[in-house]
mmCIF file of C-alpha atoms and ligand atoms in Angstrom:
data_model
loop_
_atom_site.group_PDB
_atom_site.id
_atom_site.type_symbol
_atom_site.label_atom_id
_atom_site.label_comp_id
_atom_site.label_asym_id
_atom_site.label_seq_id
_atom_site.Cartn_x
_atom_site.Cartn_y
_atom_site.Cartn_z
ATOM 1 C CA UNK A 1 -34.675 -50.888 13.284
ATOM 2 C CA UNK A 2 -32.492 -51.838 16.220
ATOM 3 C CA UNK A 3 -29.150 -53.182 15.128
ATOM 4 C CA UNK A 4 -27.031 -55.446 17.278
ATOM 5 C CA UNK A 5 -24.075 -55.379 14.982
ATOM 6 C CA UNK A 6 -21.088 -53.354 16.193
ATOM 7 C CA UNK A 7 -21.027 -49.902 14.714
ATOM 8 C CA UNK A 8 -18.315 -48.421 12.504
ATOM 9 C CA UNK A 9 -17.926 -44.845 11.388
ATOM 10 C CA UNK A 10 -15.428 -43.214 9.090
ATOM 11 C CA UNK A 11 -14.965 -40.201 6.848
ATOM 12 C CA UNK A 12 -13.000 -38.983 3.881
ATOM 13 C CA UNK A 13 -12.263 -35.460 2.666
ATOM 14 C CA UNK A 14 -13.541 -34.222 -0.687
ATOM 15 C CA UNK A 15 -10.389 -32.221 -1.303
ATOM 16 C CA UNK A 16 -9.405 -33.571 -4.675
ATOM 17 C CA UNK A 17 -11.035 -34.780 -7.861
ATOM 18 C CA UNK A 18 -10.107 -38.376 -7.091
ATOM 19 C CA UNK A 19 -9.207 -40.591 -4.185
ATOM 20 C CA UNK A 20 -5.729 -42.086 -4.381
ATOM 21 C CA UNK A 21 -4.683 -45.657 -3.745
ATOM 22 C CA UNK A 22 -3.630 -44.802 -0.178
ATOM 23 C CA UNK A 23 -7.164 -43.649 0.649
ATOM 24 C CA UNK A 24 -8.631 -46.712 -0.962
ATOM 25 C CA UNK A 25 -6.324 -49.372 0.456
ATOM 26 C CA UNK A 26 -5.814 -47.732 3.842
ATOM 27 C CA UNK A 27 -9.466 -47.076 4.555
ATOM 28 C CA UNK A 28 -12.207 -47.278 1.939
ATOM 29 C CA UNK A 29 -11.633 -50.903 1.005
ATOM 30 C CA UNK A 30 -12.290 -51.816 4.649
ATOM 31 C CA UNK A 31 -15.428 -49.659 4.630
ATOM 32 C CA UNK A 32 -16.771 -51.843 1.850
ATOM 33 C CA UNK A 33 -15.942 -55.110 3.570
ATOM 34 C CA UNK A 34 -17.409 -54.009 6.929
ATOM 35 C CA UNK A 35 -20.839 -53.183 5.479
ATOM 36 C CA UNK A 36 -22.389 -56.560 6.227
ATOM 37 C CA UNK A 37 -20.795 -57.426 9.546
ATOM 38 C CA UNK A 38 -21.240 -53.934 11.008
ATOM 39 C CA UNK A 39 -23.777 -51.160 11.296
ATOM 40 C CA UNK A 40 -21.792 -48.816 9.097
ATOM 41 C CA UNK A 41 -21.830 -45.006 8.839
ATOM 42 C CA UNK A 42 -19.624 -43.388 6.212
ATOM 43 C CA UNK A 43 -19.419 -39.767 5.241
ATOM 44 C CA UNK A 44 -17.765 -37.245 3.011
ATOM 45 C CA UNK A 45 -16.357 -34.649 5.399
ATOM 46 C CA UNK A 46 -16.931 -31.314 3.706
ATOM 47 C CA UNK A 47 -16.739 -29.401 7.015
ATOM 48 C CA UNK A 48 -13.205 -30.704 7.407
ATOM 49 C CA UNK A 49 -12.378 -29.712 3.835
ATOM 50 C CA UNK A 50 -12.909 -25.999 4.493
ATOM 51 C CA UNK A 51 -10.129 -25.893 7.086
ATOM 52 C CA UNK A 52 -8.106 -24.933 4.031
ATOM 53 C CA UNK A 53 -9.460 -22.573 1.387
ATOM 54 C CA UNK A 54 -11.805 -24.189 -1.152
ATOM 55 C CA UNK A 55 -13.306 -22.765 -4.298
ATOM 56 C CA UNK A 56 -17.102 -23.249 -3.813
ATOM 57 C CA UNK A 57 -17.849 -24.778 -7.234
ATOM 58 C CA UNK A 58 -14.887 -27.133 -6.913
ATOM 59 C CA UNK A 59 -15.873 -28.195 -3.411
ATOM 60 C CA UNK A 60 -19.388 -28.994 -4.609
ATOM 61 C CA UNK A 61 -18.084 -30.967 -7.540
ATOM 62 C CA UNK A 62 -15.488 -32.844 -5.495
ATOM 63 C CA UNK A 63 -18.111 -33.734 -2.899
ATOM 64 C CA UNK A 64 -20.304 -35.299 -5.592
ATOM 65 C CA UNK A 65 -17.342 -37.081 -7.139
ATOM 66 C CA UNK A 66 -16.346 -38.421 -3.732
ATOM 67 C CA UNK A 67 -19.803 -39.858 -3.116
ATOM 68 C CA UNK A 68 -19.906 -41.363 -6.616
ATOM 69 C CA UNK A 69 -16.494 -42.948 -6.069
ATOM 70 C CA UNK A 70 -17.541 -44.447 -2.752
ATOM 71 C CA UNK A 71 -20.497 -46.021 -4.525
ATOM 72 C CA UNK A 72 -18.225 -46.972 -7.424
ATOM 73 C CA UNK A 73 -15.858 -48.954 -5.193
ATOM 74 C CA UNK A 74 -18.745 -50.847 -3.657
ATOM 75 C CA UNK A 75 -20.539 -48.981 -0.875
ATOM 76 C CA UNK A 76 -24.188 -49.915 -1.037
ATOM 77 C CA UNK A 77 -26.688 -47.418 0.412
ATOM 78 C CA UNK A 78 -28.958 -50.332 1.307
ATOM 79 C CA UNK A 79 -26.228 -51.865 3.480
ATOM 80 C CA UNK A 80 -24.618 -48.763 4.983
ATOM 81 C CA UNK A 81 -25.482 -45.172 5.824
ATOM 82 C CA UNK A 82 -23.714 -42.883 3.376
ATOM 83 C CA UNK A 83 -23.990 -39.132 3.859
ATOM 84 C CA UNK A 84 -22.364 -35.729 3.652
ATOM 85 C CA UNK A 85 -21.152 -34.280 6.956
ATOM 86 C CA UNK A 86 -22.638 -30.779 6.518
ATOM 87 C CA UNK A 87 -26.096 -32.314 6.033
ATOM 88 C CA UNK A 88 -26.131 -33.293 9.690
ATOM 89 C CA UNK A 89 -25.928 -30.130 11.814
ATOM 90 C CA UNK A 90 -25.095 -32.053 14.989
ATOM 91 C CA UNK A 91 -21.459 -32.522 13.894
ATOM 92 C CA UNK A 92 -20.663 -28.849 14.343
ATOM 93 C CA UNK A 93 -22.756 -28.676 17.506
ATOM 94 C CA UNK A 94 -21.038 -31.559 19.264
ATOM 95 C CA UNK A 95 -17.658 -30.291 18.053
ATOM 96 C CA UNK A 96 -18.204 -27.126 20.094
ATOM 97 C CA UNK A 97 -18.841 -29.166 23.215
ATOM 98 C CA UNK A 98 -15.733 -31.236 22.546
ATOM 99 C CA UNK A 99 -13.666 -28.073 21.971
ATOM 100 C CA UNK A 100 -14.609 -27.022 25.475
ATOM 101 C CA UNK A 101 -13.135 -30.120 27.097
ATOM 102 C CA UNK A 102 -9.971 -30.262 24.964
ATOM 103 C CA UNK A 103 -6.757 -28.826 26.344
ATOM 104 C CA UNK A 104 -4.949 -26.294 24.187
ATOM 105 C CA UNK A 105 -1.705 -28.212 24.685
ATOM 106 C CA UNK A 106 -3.443 -31.475 23.868
ATOM 107 C CA UNK A 107 -4.673 -30.087 20.534
ATOM 108 C CA UNK A 108 -1.243 -28.593 19.854
ATOM 109 C CA UNK A 109 0.305 -32.056 19.969
ATOM 110 C CA UNK A 110 -1.624 -33.382 16.959
ATOM 111 C CA UNK A 111 1.054 -34.270 14.440
ATOM 112 C CA UNK A 112 -1.160 -33.792 11.369
ATOM 113 C CA UNK A 113 -1.832 -30.223 12.478
ATOM 114 C CA UNK A 114 1.839 -29.620 13.097
ATOM 115 C CA UNK A 115 2.775 -30.957 9.651
ATOM 116 C CA UNK A 116 0.047 -29.106 7.772
ATOM 117 C CA UNK A 117 0.499 -25.806 9.572
ATOM 118 C CA UNK A 118 4.274 -25.983 9.092
ATOM 119 C CA UNK A 119 3.721 -26.447 5.350
ATOM 120 C CA UNK A 120 1.229 -23.592 5.097
ATOM 121 C CA UNK A 121 2.899 -21.067 7.379
ATOM 122 C CA UNK A 122 1.311 -19.407 10.424
ATOM 123 C CA UNK A 123 -0.487 -16.686 8.440
ATOM 124 C CA UNK A 124 -2.446 -19.125 6.328
ATOM 125 C CA UNK A 125 -3.172 -21.616 9.107
ATOM 126 C CA UNK A 126 -6.743 -21.269 10.347
ATOM 127 C CA UNK A 127 -8.203 -21.910 13.778
ATOM 128 C CA UNK A 128 -10.399 -24.450 11.975
ATOM 129 C CA UNK A 129 -7.331 -26.462 11.034
ATOM 130 C CA UNK A 130 -6.245 -26.382 14.662
ATOM 131 C CA UNK A 131 -9.561 -27.748 15.936
ATOM 132 C CA UNK A 132 -9.982 -30.118 12.993
ATOM 133 C CA UNK A 133 -9.210 -33.219 15.127
ATOM 134 C CA UNK A 134 -11.877 -32.152 17.625
ATOM 135 C CA UNK A 135 -14.497 -32.066 14.872
ATOM 136 C CA UNK A 136 -13.364 -35.565 13.983
ATOM 137 C CA UNK A 137 -13.871 -36.581 17.617
ATOM 138 C CA UNK A 138 -17.438 -35.270 17.412
ATOM 139 C CA UNK A 139 -18.004 -37.184 14.148
ATOM 140 C CA UNK A 140 -17.099 -40.440 15.818
ATOM 141 C CA UNK A 141 -18.793 -39.935 19.189
ATOM 142 C CA UNK A 142 -22.095 -38.759 17.695
ATOM 143 C CA UNK A 143 -22.661 -42.238 16.306
ATOM 144 C CA UNK A 144 -21.397 -44.148 19.350
ATOM 145 C CA UNK A 145 -18.997 -45.934 17.008
ATOM 146 C CA UNK A 146 -17.234 -49.044 18.275
ATOM 147 C CA UNK A 147 -14.606 -48.988 15.545
ATOM 148 C CA UNK A 148 -13.114 -46.474 13.170
ATOM 149 C CA UNK A 149 -11.616 -47.878 9.951
ATOM 150 C CA UNK A 150 -8.774 -45.563 8.915
ATOM 151 C CA UNK A 151 -5.160 -45.514 7.788
ATOM 152 C CA UNK A 152 -2.248 -45.200 10.206
ATOM 153 C CA UNK A 153 -2.078 -41.402 9.860
ATOM 154 C CA UNK A 154 -5.434 -41.096 11.660
ATOM 155 C CA UNK A 155 -4.477 -43.190 14.686
ATOM 156 C CA UNK A 156 -3.640 -40.185 16.852
ATOM 157 C CA UNK A 157 -7.052 -38.637 16.140
ATOM 158 C CA UNK A 158 -8.790 -41.819 17.261
ATOM 159 C CA UNK A 159 -6.637 -41.785 20.399
ATOM 160 C CA UNK A 160 -7.808 -38.222 21.075
ATOM 161 C CA UNK A 161 -11.380 -39.421 20.572
ATOM 162 C CA UNK A 162 -10.874 -42.099 23.193
ATOM 163 C CA UNK A 163 -9.374 -39.596 25.642
ATOM 164 C CA UNK A 164 -12.191 -37.090 25.210
ATOM 165 C CA UNK A 165 -14.908 -39.744 25.411
ATOM 166 C CA UNK A 166 -13.439 -41.014 28.666
ATOM 167 C CA UNK A 167 -13.048 -37.496 30.026
ATOM 168 C CA UNK A 168 -16.643 -36.593 29.242
ATOM 169 C CA UNK A 169 -17.973 -39.878 30.618
ATOM 170 C CA UNK A 170 -15.987 -39.406 33.794
ATOM 171 C CA UNK A 171 -17.205 -35.840 34.275
ATOM 172 C CA UNK A 172 -20.846 -36.194 33.278
ATOM 173 C CA UNK A 173 -21.652 -39.905 33.446
ATOM 174 C CA UNK A 174 -21.579 -42.627 30.807
ATOM 175 C CA UNK A 175 -22.535 -40.933 27.536
ATOM 176 C CA UNK A 176 -20.172 -42.024 24.771
ATOM 177 C CA UNK A 177 -18.859 -45.328 23.465
ATOM 178 C CA UNK A 178 -15.059 -45.336 23.582
ATOM 179 C CA UNK A 179 -14.018 -46.360 20.054
ATOM 180 C CA UNK A 180 -11.095 -48.397 18.770
ATOM 181 C CA UNK A 181 -9.144 -47.728 15.603
ATOM 182 C CA UNK A 182 -9.571 -50.386 12.925
ATOM 183 C CA UNK A 183 -6.295 -50.325 11.016
ATOM 184 C CA UNK A 184 -5.149 -53.162 8.768
ATOM 185 C CA UNK A 185 -1.435 -53.690 9.178
ATOM 186 C CA UNK A 186 -0.765 -54.643 5.554
ATOM 187 C CA UNK A 187 -2.218 -51.466 4.092
ATOM 188 C CA UNK A 188 -2.024 -49.039 7.033
ATOM 189 C CA UNK A 189 0.396 -46.834 5.125
ATOM 190 C CA UNK A 190 0.737 -46.857 1.351
ATOM 191 C CA UNK A 191 3.792 -44.985 0.139
ATOM 192 C CA UNK A 192 4.479 -42.526 -2.649
ATOM 193 C CA UNK A 193 5.758 -44.331 -5.777
ATOM 194 C CA UNK A 194 8.511 -41.745 -6.293
ATOM 195 C CA UNK A 195 9.470 -41.420 -2.640
ATOM 196 C CA UNK A 196 8.715 -44.743 -0.965
ATOM 197 C CA UNK A 197 9.624 -43.427 2.466
ATOM 198 C CA UNK A 198 6.812 -40.810 2.388
ATOM 199 C CA UNK A 199 3.121 -41.695 2.544
ATOM 200 C CA UNK A 200 1.056 -41.338 -0.610
ATOM 201 C CA UNK A 201 -0.687 -38.016 -0.029
ATOM 202 C CA UNK A 202 -2.900 -35.536 -1.846
ATOM 203 C CA UNK A 203 -0.610 -32.759 -0.709
ATOM 204 C CA UNK A 204 2.601 -34.300 -2.083
ATOM 205 C CA UNK A 205 4.816 -31.880 -3.974
ATOM 206 C CA UNK A 206 4.626 -33.903 -7.195
ATOM 207 C CA UNK A 207 1.746 -35.961 -8.646
ATOM 208 C CA UNK A 208 4.182 -38.506 -10.127
ATOM 209 C CA UNK A 209 4.127 -40.823 -7.151
ATOM 210 C CA UNK A 210 0.365 -40.721 -6.553
ATOM 211 C CA UNK A 211 -2.001 -43.172 -8.178
ATOM 212 C CA UNK A 212 -5.491 -41.718 -8.469
ATOM 213 C CA UNK A 213 -8.474 -43.995 -8.944
ATOM 214 C CA UNK A 214 -10.090 -41.735 -11.522
ATOM 215 C CA UNK A 215 -7.019 -40.900 -13.600
ATOM 216 C CA UNK A 216 -6.810 -42.397 -17.043
ATOM 217 C CA UNK A 217 -5.501 -45.934 -16.492
ATOM 218 C CA UNK A 218 -2.591 -45.425 -18.846
ATOM 219 C CA UNK A 219 -1.390 -42.480 -16.773
ATOM 220 C CA UNK A 220 -1.376 -44.685 -13.673
ATOM 221 C CA UNK A 221 0.237 -47.578 -15.547
ATOM 222 C CA UNK A 222 3.085 -45.248 -16.470
ATOM 223 C CA UNK A 223 3.480 -44.229 -12.820
ATOM 224 C CA UNK A 224 3.791 -47.865 -11.770
ATOM 225 C CA UNK A 225 6.310 -48.528 -14.518
ATOM 226 C CA UNK A 226 8.464 -45.597 -13.458
ATOM 227 C CA UNK A 227 8.137 -46.236 -9.705
ATOM 228 C CA UNK A 228 11.353 -45.704 -7.769
ATOM 229 C CA UNK A 229 12.725 -49.059 -6.664
ATOM 230 C CA UNK A 230 15.733 -50.037 -4.667
ATOM 231 C CA UNK A 231 19.235 -51.258 -5.314
ATOM 232 C CA UNK A 232 19.470 -54.958 -6.079
ATOM 233 C CA UNK A 233 17.275 -56.962 -8.412
ATOM 234 C CA UNK A 234 15.607 -59.722 -6.379
ATOM 235 C CA UNK A 235 11.907 -59.149 -5.691
ATOM 236 C CA UNK A 236 11.461 -59.609 -1.939
ATOM 237 C CA UNK A 237 9.504 -57.968 0.881
ATOM 238 C CA UNK A 238 11.757 -55.925 3.146
ATOM 239 C CA UNK A 239 10.298 -52.583 4.189
ATOM 240 C CA UNK A 240 13.598 -51.257 5.554
ATOM 241 C CA UNK A 241 15.994 -52.285 2.819
ATOM 242 C CA UNK A 242 13.538 -52.348 -0.086
ATOM 243 C CA UNK A 243 10.776 -49.828 0.650
ATOM 244 C CA UNK A 244 9.969 -49.255 -3.037
ATOM 245 C CA UNK A 245 9.596 -52.913 -3.970
ATOM 246 C CA UNK A 246 7.781 -53.704 -0.725
ATOM 247 C CA UNK A 247 5.270 -50.920 -1.389
ATOM 248 C CA UNK A 248 4.569 -52.289 -4.870
ATOM 249 C CA UNK A 249 4.149 -55.778 -3.425
ATOM 250 C CA UNK A 250 1.724 -54.501 -0.764
ATOM 251 C CA UNK A 251 -0.339 -52.713 -3.398
ATOM 252 C CA UNK A 252 -0.344 -55.677 -5.764
ATOM 253 C CA UNK A 253 -1.264 -58.062 -2.953
ATOM 254 C CA UNK A 254 -4.131 -55.869 -1.737
ATOM 255 C CA UNK A 255 -5.769 -55.351 -5.113
ATOM 256 C CA UNK A 256 -5.236 -58.901 -6.390
ATOM 257 C CA UNK A 257 -6.027 -60.820 -3.206
ATOM 258 C CA UNK A 258 -2.815 -62.838 -3.597
ATOM 259 C CA UNK A 259 -0.538 -62.938 -0.552
ATOM 260 C CA UNK A 260 2.823 -61.167 -0.583
ATOM 261 C CA UNK A 261 4.540 -64.566 -0.151
ATOM 262 C CA UNK A 262 2.742 -65.911 -3.223
ATOM 263 C CA UNK A 263 3.788 -62.888 -5.237
ATOM 264 C CA UNK A 264 7.406 -63.136 -4.129
ATOM 265 C CA UNK A 265 7.450 -66.744 -5.276
ATOM 266 C CA UNK A 266 5.775 -65.778 -8.543
ATOM 267 C CA UNK A 267 8.535 -63.246 -9.257
ATOM 268 C CA UNK A 268 11.335 -65.617 -8.319
ATOM 269 C CA UNK A 269 14.082 -65.277 -10.937
ATOM 270 C CA UNK A 270 12.456 -62.157 -12.436
ATOM 271 C CA UNK A 271 13.588 -58.563 -12.054
ATOM 272 C CA UNK A 272 11.860 -55.473 -10.641
ATOM 273 C CA UNK A 273 10.723 -54.516 -14.138
ATOM 274 C CA UNK A 274 8.510 -57.599 -14.324
ATOM 275 C CA UNK A 275 6.777 -56.642 -11.070
ATOM 276 C CA UNK A 276 6.143 -53.093 -12.267
ATOM 277 C CA UNK A 277 4.799 -54.142 -15.660
ATOM 278 C CA UNK A 278 2.549 -56.841 -14.260
ATOM 279 C CA UNK A 279 1.197 -54.573 -11.552
ATOM 280 C CA UNK A 280 0.532 -51.819 -14.122
ATOM 281 C CA UNK A 281 -1.431 -54.285 -16.243
ATOM 282 C CA UNK A 282 -3.344 -55.705 -13.301
ATOM 283 C CA UNK A 283 -4.239 -52.244 -12.022
ATOM 284 C CA UNK A 284 -5.513 -51.188 -15.453
ATOM 285 C CA UNK A 285 -8.021 -54.048 -15.522
ATOM 286 C CA UNK A 286 -8.901 -53.715 -11.864
ATOM 287 C CA UNK A 287 -9.694 -50.004 -11.986
ATOM 288 C CA UNK A 288 -11.845 -50.077 -15.151
ATOM 289 C CA UNK A 289 -15.112 -51.263 -13.529
ATOM 290 C CA UNK A 290 -14.609 -48.828 -10.623
ATOM 291 C CA UNK A 291 -14.325 -45.935 -13.051
ATOM 292 C CA UNK A 292 -17.285 -47.192 -15.040
ATOM 293 C CA UNK A 293 -19.549 -47.425 -11.983
ATOM 294 C CA UNK A 294 -18.392 -44.040 -10.693
ATOM 295 C CA UNK A 295 -19.267 -42.490 -14.056
ATOM 296 C CA UNK A 296 -22.745 -44.050 -13.940
ATOM 297 C CA UNK A 297 -23.432 -42.399 -10.577
ATOM 298 C CA UNK A 298 -22.031 -39.063 -11.719
ATOM 299 C CA UNK A 299 -24.300 -39.176 -14.746
ATOM 300 C CA UNK A 300 -27.376 -39.423 -12.523
ATOM 301 C CA UNK A 301 -27.297 -36.508 -10.048
ATOM 302 C CA UNK A 302 -30.924 -37.071 -9.009
ATOM 303 C CA UNK A 303 -30.111 -40.585 -7.847
ATOM 304 C CA UNK A 304 -27.040 -39.328 -5.992
ATOM 305 C CA UNK A 305 -29.142 -36.664 -4.248
ATOM 306 C CA UNK A 306 -31.732 -39.261 -3.261
ATOM 307 C CA UNK A 307 -29.068 -41.536 -1.794
ATOM 308 C CA UNK A 308 -27.611 -38.639 0.208
ATOM 309 C CA UNK A 309 -31.018 -37.496 1.435
ATOM 310 C CA UNK A 310 -31.768 -40.972 2.718
ATOM 311 C CA UNK A 311 -28.295 -41.240 4.283
ATOM 312 C CA UNK A 312 -28.595 -37.884 6.045
ATOM 313 C CA UNK A 313 -31.981 -38.841 7.444
ATOM 314 C CA UNK A 314 -30.646 -42.098 8.877
ATOM 315 C CA UNK A 315 -27.573 -40.332 10.260
ATOM 316 C CA UNK A 316 -29.600 -37.502 11.828
ATOM 317 C CA UNK A 317 -31.784 -39.958 13.713
ATOM 318 C CA UNK A 318 -28.734 -41.252 15.584
ATOM 319 C CA UNK A 319 -26.897 -37.925 15.867
ATOM 320 C CA UNK A 320 -29.924 -36.112 17.341
ATOM 321 C CA UNK A 321 -30.255 -38.630 20.142
ATOM 322 C CA UNK A 322 -26.612 -38.372 21.131
ATOM 323 C CA UNK A 323 -26.637 -34.581 21.064
ATOM 324 C CA UNK A 324 -29.821 -34.363 23.138
ATOM 325 C CA UNK A 325 -28.333 -36.643 25.789
ATOM 326 C CA UNK A 326 -25.062 -34.707 25.739
ATOM 327 C CA UNK A 327 -26.758 -31.318 26.144
ATOM 328 C CA UNK A 328 -28.812 -32.694 28.987
ATOM 329 C CA UNK A 329 -25.755 -34.105 30.786
ATOM 330 C CA UNK A 330 -23.949 -30.780 30.492
ATOM 331 C CA UNK A 331 -26.860 -28.922 32.056
ATOM 332 C CA UNK A 332 -28.280 -27.032 29.091
ATOM 333 C CA UNK A 333 -31.928 -26.136 29.572
ATOM 334 C CA UNK A 334 -34.064 -28.261 27.258
ATOM 335 C CA UNK A 335 -35.479 -26.305 24.318
ATOM 336 C CA UNK A 336 -39.275 -26.400 24.349
ATOM 337 C CA UNK A 337 -40.818 -26.176 20.880
HETATM 338 P P1 TYM B 1 -8.347 -38.226 4.599
HETATM 339 O O1 TYM B 1 -9.437 -37.688 3.745
HETATM 340 O O2 TYM B 1 -7.034 -37.517 4.604
HETATM 341 O O3 TYM B 1 -8.055 -39.725 4.204
HETATM 342 C C1 TYM B 1 -9.103 -40.687 4.118
HETATM 343 C C2 TYM B 1 -8.586 -42.015 4.623
HETATM 344 O O4 TYM B 1 -7.465 -42.458 3.837
HETATM 345 C C3 TYM B 1 -6.418 -42.872 4.705
HETATM 346 N N1 TYM B 1 -5.133 -42.642 4.028
HETATM 347 C C4 TYM B 1 -4.179 -43.566 3.896
HETATM 348 N N2 TYM B 1 -4.094 -44.851 4.283
HETATM 349 C C5 TYM B 1 -2.985 -45.530 3.971
HETATM 350 N N3 TYM B 1 -1.948 -44.994 3.270
HETATM 351 C C6 TYM B 1 -1.978 -43.706 2.858
HETATM 352 N N4 TYM B 1 -0.969 -43.194 2.169
HETATM 353 C C7 TYM B 1 -3.134 -42.932 3.165
HETATM 354 N N5 TYM B 1 -3.496 -41.653 2.916
HETATM 355 C C8 TYM B 1 -4.718 -41.497 3.452
HETATM 356 C C9 TYM B 1 -6.586 -42.010 5.938
HETATM 357 O O5 TYM B 1 -5.963 -42.597 7.054
HETATM 358 C C10 TYM B 1 -8.081 -41.948 6.070
HETATM 359 O O6 TYM B 1 -8.587 -43.057 6.783
HETATM 360 N N6 TYM B 1 -9.456 -36.697 9.214
HETATM 361 C C11 TYM B 1 -9.783 -37.677 8.216
HETATM 362 C C12 TYM B 1 -11.247 -37.695 7.819
HETATM 363 C C13 TYM B 1 -12.230 -37.834 8.929
HETATM 364 C C14 TYM B 1 -12.526 -38.997 9.674
HETATM 365 C C15 TYM B 1 -13.570 -38.635 10.553
HETATM 366 C C16 TYM B 1 -12.002 -40.300 9.669
HETATM 367 C C17 TYM B 1 -13.052 -36.850 9.381
HETATM 368 N N7 TYM B 1 -13.871 -37.335 10.358
HETATM 369 C C18 TYM B 1 -14.100 -39.558 11.453
HETATM 370 C C19 TYM B 1 -12.554 -41.199 10.580
HETATM 371 C C20 TYM B 1 -13.580 -40.838 11.463
HETATM 372 C C21 TYM B 1 -8.979 -37.374 6.968
HETATM 373 O O7 TYM B 1 -8.594 -36.260 6.733
HETATM 374 O O8 TYM B 1 -8.862 -38.416 6.100
#
């Protein structure tokens, strides 16, 4: 089927047992809403996950849970292509090509690499972690994606993708679509509930500020209720002066569909405590059907496998074409079978 809709591609790592609200609001929620207007490719990036050490059984389980969660929040395999990265060999193959046109200095400037490698120390930092952004470039270019729905922390990787696509096209002739990041301002960066100046992150030092979709709702409700807020009492949106309250308002707005202005008016004359309690209650109701649907998919591994097999087949059809063209442009001798 030839599609004339613009194409989107994105990925998420299966590195924990649950996605957190930052993953969901920054990226995955947009994946769901782009399914009908776009030709959408979404994947669980297990190749990226092994840039840090993974226990095999845990990786397998987290990959399944990630797919089930994506279905649980509303991805529909009839309306998008959902697959696991390692099921499509072309990702690693194109990554090699991209590695060979990436400058060492260019890769060294990736801030996510700098942060992660600083945390881990040089001895535990792998070459895979260093070239991780280049694999991401290959992910995006393989599908000729027009847009890449991600959170703010991935912007630099999409910029690198644009640079490498242009470089390759310039050197070898038009081959790749140059993609744009698709980042929603309101939810581009969701912050940690205990440290509202740091982004909500799987690798945070404490789990207290991270709201996981699959945690028991009462655990998350407690986290909202004990969120760090700011001095003062008036509920208003001011990211500089009131980062804690503003973060809670952004989250509440995104999951409820009410605007921040509406919420501020609603809390007029009430204190921060009212915002926290109401948000905790709203979240509890909101997350229940997501957890329920995720559980249903996890309980039916055969169905999950079938969905992934179909997704990989659809993905491979596109990836193969791009890789064949790329190899040809570079001057590799065609393989006769
Ligand atoms: P990952 O798995 O770290 O995160 C998945 C998505 O969640 C977004 N995100 C956030 N958004 C807002 N606020 C936050 N606190 C927050 N934390 C995470 C991320 O921006 C991301 O969109 N390298 C990517 C995965 C990847 C990819 C790709 C993405 C691999 N190949 C190709 C796009 C296209 C990553 O590690 O995301």
